[in-house]
XYZ file of C-alpha atoms in Angstrom:
300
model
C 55.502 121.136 88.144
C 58.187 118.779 87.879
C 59.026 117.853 83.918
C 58.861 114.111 83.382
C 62.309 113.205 82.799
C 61.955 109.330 84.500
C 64.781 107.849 81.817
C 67.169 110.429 82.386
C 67.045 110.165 86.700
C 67.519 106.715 85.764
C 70.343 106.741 83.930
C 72.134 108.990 86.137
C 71.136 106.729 89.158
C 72.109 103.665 87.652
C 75.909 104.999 86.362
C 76.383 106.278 89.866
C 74.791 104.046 92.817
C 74.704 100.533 93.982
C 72.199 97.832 92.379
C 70.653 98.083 95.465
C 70.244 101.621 96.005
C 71.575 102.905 99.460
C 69.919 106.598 98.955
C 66.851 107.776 97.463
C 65.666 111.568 97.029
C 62.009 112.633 97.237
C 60.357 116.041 96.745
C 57.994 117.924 98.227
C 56.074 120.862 97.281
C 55.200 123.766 100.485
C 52.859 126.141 100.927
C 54.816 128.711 99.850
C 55.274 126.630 96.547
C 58.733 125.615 97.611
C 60.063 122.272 96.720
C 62.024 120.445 99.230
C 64.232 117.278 98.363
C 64.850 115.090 101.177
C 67.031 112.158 100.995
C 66.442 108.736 102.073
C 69.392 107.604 103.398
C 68.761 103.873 104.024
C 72.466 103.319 105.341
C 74.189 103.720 109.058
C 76.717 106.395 107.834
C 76.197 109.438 105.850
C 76.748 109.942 102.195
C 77.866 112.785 99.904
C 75.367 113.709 97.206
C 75.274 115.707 94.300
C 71.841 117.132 92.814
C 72.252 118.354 89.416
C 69.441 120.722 88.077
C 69.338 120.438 84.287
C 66.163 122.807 84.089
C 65.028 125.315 86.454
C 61.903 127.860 84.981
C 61.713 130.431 87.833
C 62.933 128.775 90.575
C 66.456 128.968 92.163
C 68.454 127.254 94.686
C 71.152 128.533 96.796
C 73.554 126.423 95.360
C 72.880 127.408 91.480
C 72.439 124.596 88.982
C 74.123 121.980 91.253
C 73.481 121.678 95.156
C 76.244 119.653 97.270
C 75.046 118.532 100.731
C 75.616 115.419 103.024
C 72.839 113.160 103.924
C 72.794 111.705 107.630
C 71.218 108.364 108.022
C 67.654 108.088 107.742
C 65.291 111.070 106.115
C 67.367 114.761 105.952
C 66.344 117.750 103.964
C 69.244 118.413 101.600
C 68.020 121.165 98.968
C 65.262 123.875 98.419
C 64.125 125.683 95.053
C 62.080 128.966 95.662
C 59.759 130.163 92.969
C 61.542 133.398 91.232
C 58.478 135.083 90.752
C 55.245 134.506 92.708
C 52.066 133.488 90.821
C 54.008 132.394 87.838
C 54.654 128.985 86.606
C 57.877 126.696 87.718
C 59.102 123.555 86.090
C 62.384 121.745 87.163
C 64.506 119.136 86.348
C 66.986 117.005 87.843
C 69.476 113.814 88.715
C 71.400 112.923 91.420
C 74.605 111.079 92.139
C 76.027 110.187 95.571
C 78.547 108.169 97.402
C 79.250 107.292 101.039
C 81.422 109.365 103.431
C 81.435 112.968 104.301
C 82.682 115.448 101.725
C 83.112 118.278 104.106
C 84.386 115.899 106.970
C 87.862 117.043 108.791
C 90.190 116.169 111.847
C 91.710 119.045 113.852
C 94.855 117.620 113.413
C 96.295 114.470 111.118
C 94.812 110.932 112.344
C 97.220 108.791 113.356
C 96.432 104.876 112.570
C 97.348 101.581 114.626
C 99.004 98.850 112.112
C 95.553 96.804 112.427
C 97.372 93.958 113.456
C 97.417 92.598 117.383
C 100.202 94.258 119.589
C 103.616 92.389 119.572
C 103.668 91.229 116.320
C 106.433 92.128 113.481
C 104.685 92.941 110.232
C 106.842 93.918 106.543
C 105.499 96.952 105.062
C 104.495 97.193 101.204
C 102.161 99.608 99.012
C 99.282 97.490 97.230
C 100.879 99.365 93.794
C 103.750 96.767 93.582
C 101.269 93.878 93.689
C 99.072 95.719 91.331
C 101.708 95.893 89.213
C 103.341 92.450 89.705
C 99.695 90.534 89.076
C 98.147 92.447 85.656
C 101.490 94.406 84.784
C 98.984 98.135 85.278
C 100.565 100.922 86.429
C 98.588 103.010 88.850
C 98.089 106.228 88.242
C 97.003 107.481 91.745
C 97.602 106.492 95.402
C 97.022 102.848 96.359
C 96.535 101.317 99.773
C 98.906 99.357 101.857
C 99.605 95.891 102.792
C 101.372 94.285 106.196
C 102.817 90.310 105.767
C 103.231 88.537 108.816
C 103.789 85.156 109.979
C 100.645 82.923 110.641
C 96.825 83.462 111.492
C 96.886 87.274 113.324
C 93.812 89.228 114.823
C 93.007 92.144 112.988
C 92.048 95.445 114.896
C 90.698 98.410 114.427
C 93.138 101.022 113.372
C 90.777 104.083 114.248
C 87.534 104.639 116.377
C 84.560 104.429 113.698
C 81.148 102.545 112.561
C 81.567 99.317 110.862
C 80.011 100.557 107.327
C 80.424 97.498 105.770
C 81.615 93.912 105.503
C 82.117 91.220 103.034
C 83.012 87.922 104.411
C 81.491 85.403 101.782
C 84.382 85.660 98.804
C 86.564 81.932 98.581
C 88.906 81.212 96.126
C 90.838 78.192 95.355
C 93.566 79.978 93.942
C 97.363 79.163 95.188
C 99.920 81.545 94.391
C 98.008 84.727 94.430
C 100.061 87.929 93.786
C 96.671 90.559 93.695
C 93.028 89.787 93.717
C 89.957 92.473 93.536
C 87.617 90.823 95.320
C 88.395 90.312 98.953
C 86.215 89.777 101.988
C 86.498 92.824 104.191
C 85.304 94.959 106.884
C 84.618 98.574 106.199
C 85.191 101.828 108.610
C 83.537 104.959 108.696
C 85.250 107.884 110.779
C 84.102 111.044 112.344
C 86.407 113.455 109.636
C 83.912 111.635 106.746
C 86.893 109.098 105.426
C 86.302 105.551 105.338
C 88.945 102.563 105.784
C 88.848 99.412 104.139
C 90.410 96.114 106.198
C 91.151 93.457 103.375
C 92.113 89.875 103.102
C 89.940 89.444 105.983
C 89.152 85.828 107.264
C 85.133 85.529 106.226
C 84.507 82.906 108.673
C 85.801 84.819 112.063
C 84.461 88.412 111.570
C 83.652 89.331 115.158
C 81.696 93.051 114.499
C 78.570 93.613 112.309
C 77.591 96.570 110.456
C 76.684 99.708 112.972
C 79.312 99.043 115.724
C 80.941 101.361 117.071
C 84.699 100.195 117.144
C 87.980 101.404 119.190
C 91.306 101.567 117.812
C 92.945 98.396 119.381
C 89.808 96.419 119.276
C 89.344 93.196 117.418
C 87.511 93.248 114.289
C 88.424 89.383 112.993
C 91.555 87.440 111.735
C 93.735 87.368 109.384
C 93.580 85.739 105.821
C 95.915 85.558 102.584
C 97.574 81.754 102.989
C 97.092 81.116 99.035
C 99.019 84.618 98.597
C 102.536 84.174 97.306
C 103.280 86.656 99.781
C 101.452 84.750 102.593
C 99.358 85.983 105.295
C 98.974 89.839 105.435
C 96.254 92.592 105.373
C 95.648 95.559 103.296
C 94.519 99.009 104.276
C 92.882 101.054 101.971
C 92.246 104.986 103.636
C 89.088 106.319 100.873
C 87.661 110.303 100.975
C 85.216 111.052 99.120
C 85.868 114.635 96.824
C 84.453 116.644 93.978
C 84.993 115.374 90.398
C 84.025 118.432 88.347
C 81.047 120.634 88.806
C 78.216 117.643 88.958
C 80.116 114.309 90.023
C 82.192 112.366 93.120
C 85.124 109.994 93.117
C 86.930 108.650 95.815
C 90.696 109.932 96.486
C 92.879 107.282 98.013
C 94.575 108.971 101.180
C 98.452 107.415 102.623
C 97.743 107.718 106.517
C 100.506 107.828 108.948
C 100.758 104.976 111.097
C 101.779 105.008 114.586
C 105.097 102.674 115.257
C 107.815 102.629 117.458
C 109.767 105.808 115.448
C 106.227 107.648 115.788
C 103.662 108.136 113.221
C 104.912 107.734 109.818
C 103.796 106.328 106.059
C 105.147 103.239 106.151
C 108.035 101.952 103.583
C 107.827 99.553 101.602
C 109.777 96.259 102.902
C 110.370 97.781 106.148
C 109.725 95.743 109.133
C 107.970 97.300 112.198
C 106.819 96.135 115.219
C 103.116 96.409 116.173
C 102.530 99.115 119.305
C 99.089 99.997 120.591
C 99.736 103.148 122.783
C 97.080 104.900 124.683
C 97.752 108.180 122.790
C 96.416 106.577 119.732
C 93.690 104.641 121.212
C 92.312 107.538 123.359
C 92.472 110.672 120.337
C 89.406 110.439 118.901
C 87.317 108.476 121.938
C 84.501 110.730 123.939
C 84.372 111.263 127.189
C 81.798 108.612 127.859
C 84.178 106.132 125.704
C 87.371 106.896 127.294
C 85.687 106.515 131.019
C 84.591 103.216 129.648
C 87.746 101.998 128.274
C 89.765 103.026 131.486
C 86.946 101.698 133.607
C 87.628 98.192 131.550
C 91.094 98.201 132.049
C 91.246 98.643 135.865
């Protein structure tokens, strides 16, 4: 029988998930007086999760007192206790933490990323650490994203094939002058190796994908924002994987991709100008064999 434990699921839930909880896990009992936990995974990308098992009277799982598995979207089974010792009493307790993206996700070989900018243009390189830095005088103490200036109102792409996981397109701000803000409107990617890219200082009133899509690298997501930056127009790029923090939690670890330009794919330096390229190597990598018909079929 499951102990009653209801304050300390919820504390652990509300530390570690969204006000509006993405991912819920229920259990069921079997005949064979298993318990299964299934997660609820109310989202259109899968998430990492974490069940921690504080109490276990003669039951075991396979993964000991903390069970690591990825939930798909919709319902998935992701953990089993088995009694010990049949005809005997079982009691069990637990909490659960989660985040999105795909712990055990991973390319065959290094993804290469489009500048998410339209083809043709000249962009200046920087690493979203110097504007940290400039705006609250903090010092990061990990990997940041990067940024691209450019000149004028661009379209923003897609950098890699993936699901729109998310978009934010209602923050405004009145502010001139702006060196670094938090809170941008943006459009959120989730890829096949389980990492997610973030598309910020995105224009909240031209966002031209919704949550679910399936995008292309090359294809327009929405245009351009960042006029009130001191900087001016530009977009940041922030490349997020989700990993183990200790035995029972997650964090995400900021990732510097290589970016295809014309000297190949590189990690861009800071205050270096490049020039935008779309090539067909980069768009086709990751595409299926349905997609890639498609996208040749569209450009005849």
């Amino acid at each position: 029988m499951k102990s009653n434990n209801s304050l300390f699921l919820l504390f652990l839930l509300l530390s570690a998930s969204p006000v509006f909880a993405q991912l819920e896990i229920t259990s069921e009992r079997d005949d064979q007086g298993n318990v299964n936990f299934f997660a609820n995974n109310l989202d259109v990308v899968p998430y990492t999760v974490i069940l921690n098992f504080s109490q276990l009277q003669n039951m075991t799982t396979s993964g000991g007192g903390n069970v690591v598995a990825v939930a798909s979207p919709g319902k998935s089974k992701v953990a089993t206790l088995k009694p010990t010792l049949a005809g005997q009493g079982t009691n069990y307790r637990y909490g659960y933490t989660y985040l999105k993206g795909n712990v055990y996700g991973k390319s065959k070989n290094e993804p290469v990323y489009l500048i998410p900018v339209e083809e043709g243009i000249q962009v200046k390189a920087g690493h979203l650490r110097s504007l940290l830095a400039s705006a609250t005088g903090e010092e990061s103490k990990g990997e940041l994203g990067v940024f691209f200036e450019f000149d004028g109102k661009v379209k923003l792409v897609a950098p890699r094939k993936g699901v729109v996981s998310a978009i934010k397109s209602d923050f405004v701000s009145d502010k001139e002058g702006l060196t670094y803000s938090r809170e941008q409107n943006f459009i959120e990617l989730y890829h096949e190796d389980g990492t997610l890219t973030k598309i910020l200082v995105v224009d909240g009133s031209d966002i031209q994908v919704k949550v679910g899509d399936v995008v292309i690298p090359g294809q327009v997501l929405g245009s351009s924002s960042g006029e009130n930056y001191s900087g001016g127009p530009h977009v940041q790029v922030d490349v997020l994987k989700v990993v183990k923090n200790g035995a029972d939690k997650l964090k995400y670890e900021r990732i510097q991709p290589l970016f295809h330009t014309q000297g190949g794919a590189v990690k861009v330096e800071p205050k270096k100008v490049y020039e935008v390229i779309h090539s067909e190597e980069v768009i086709t990598a990751e595409l299926s064999k349905k997609e890639l018909k498609s996208y040749q079929s569209e450009k005849e």
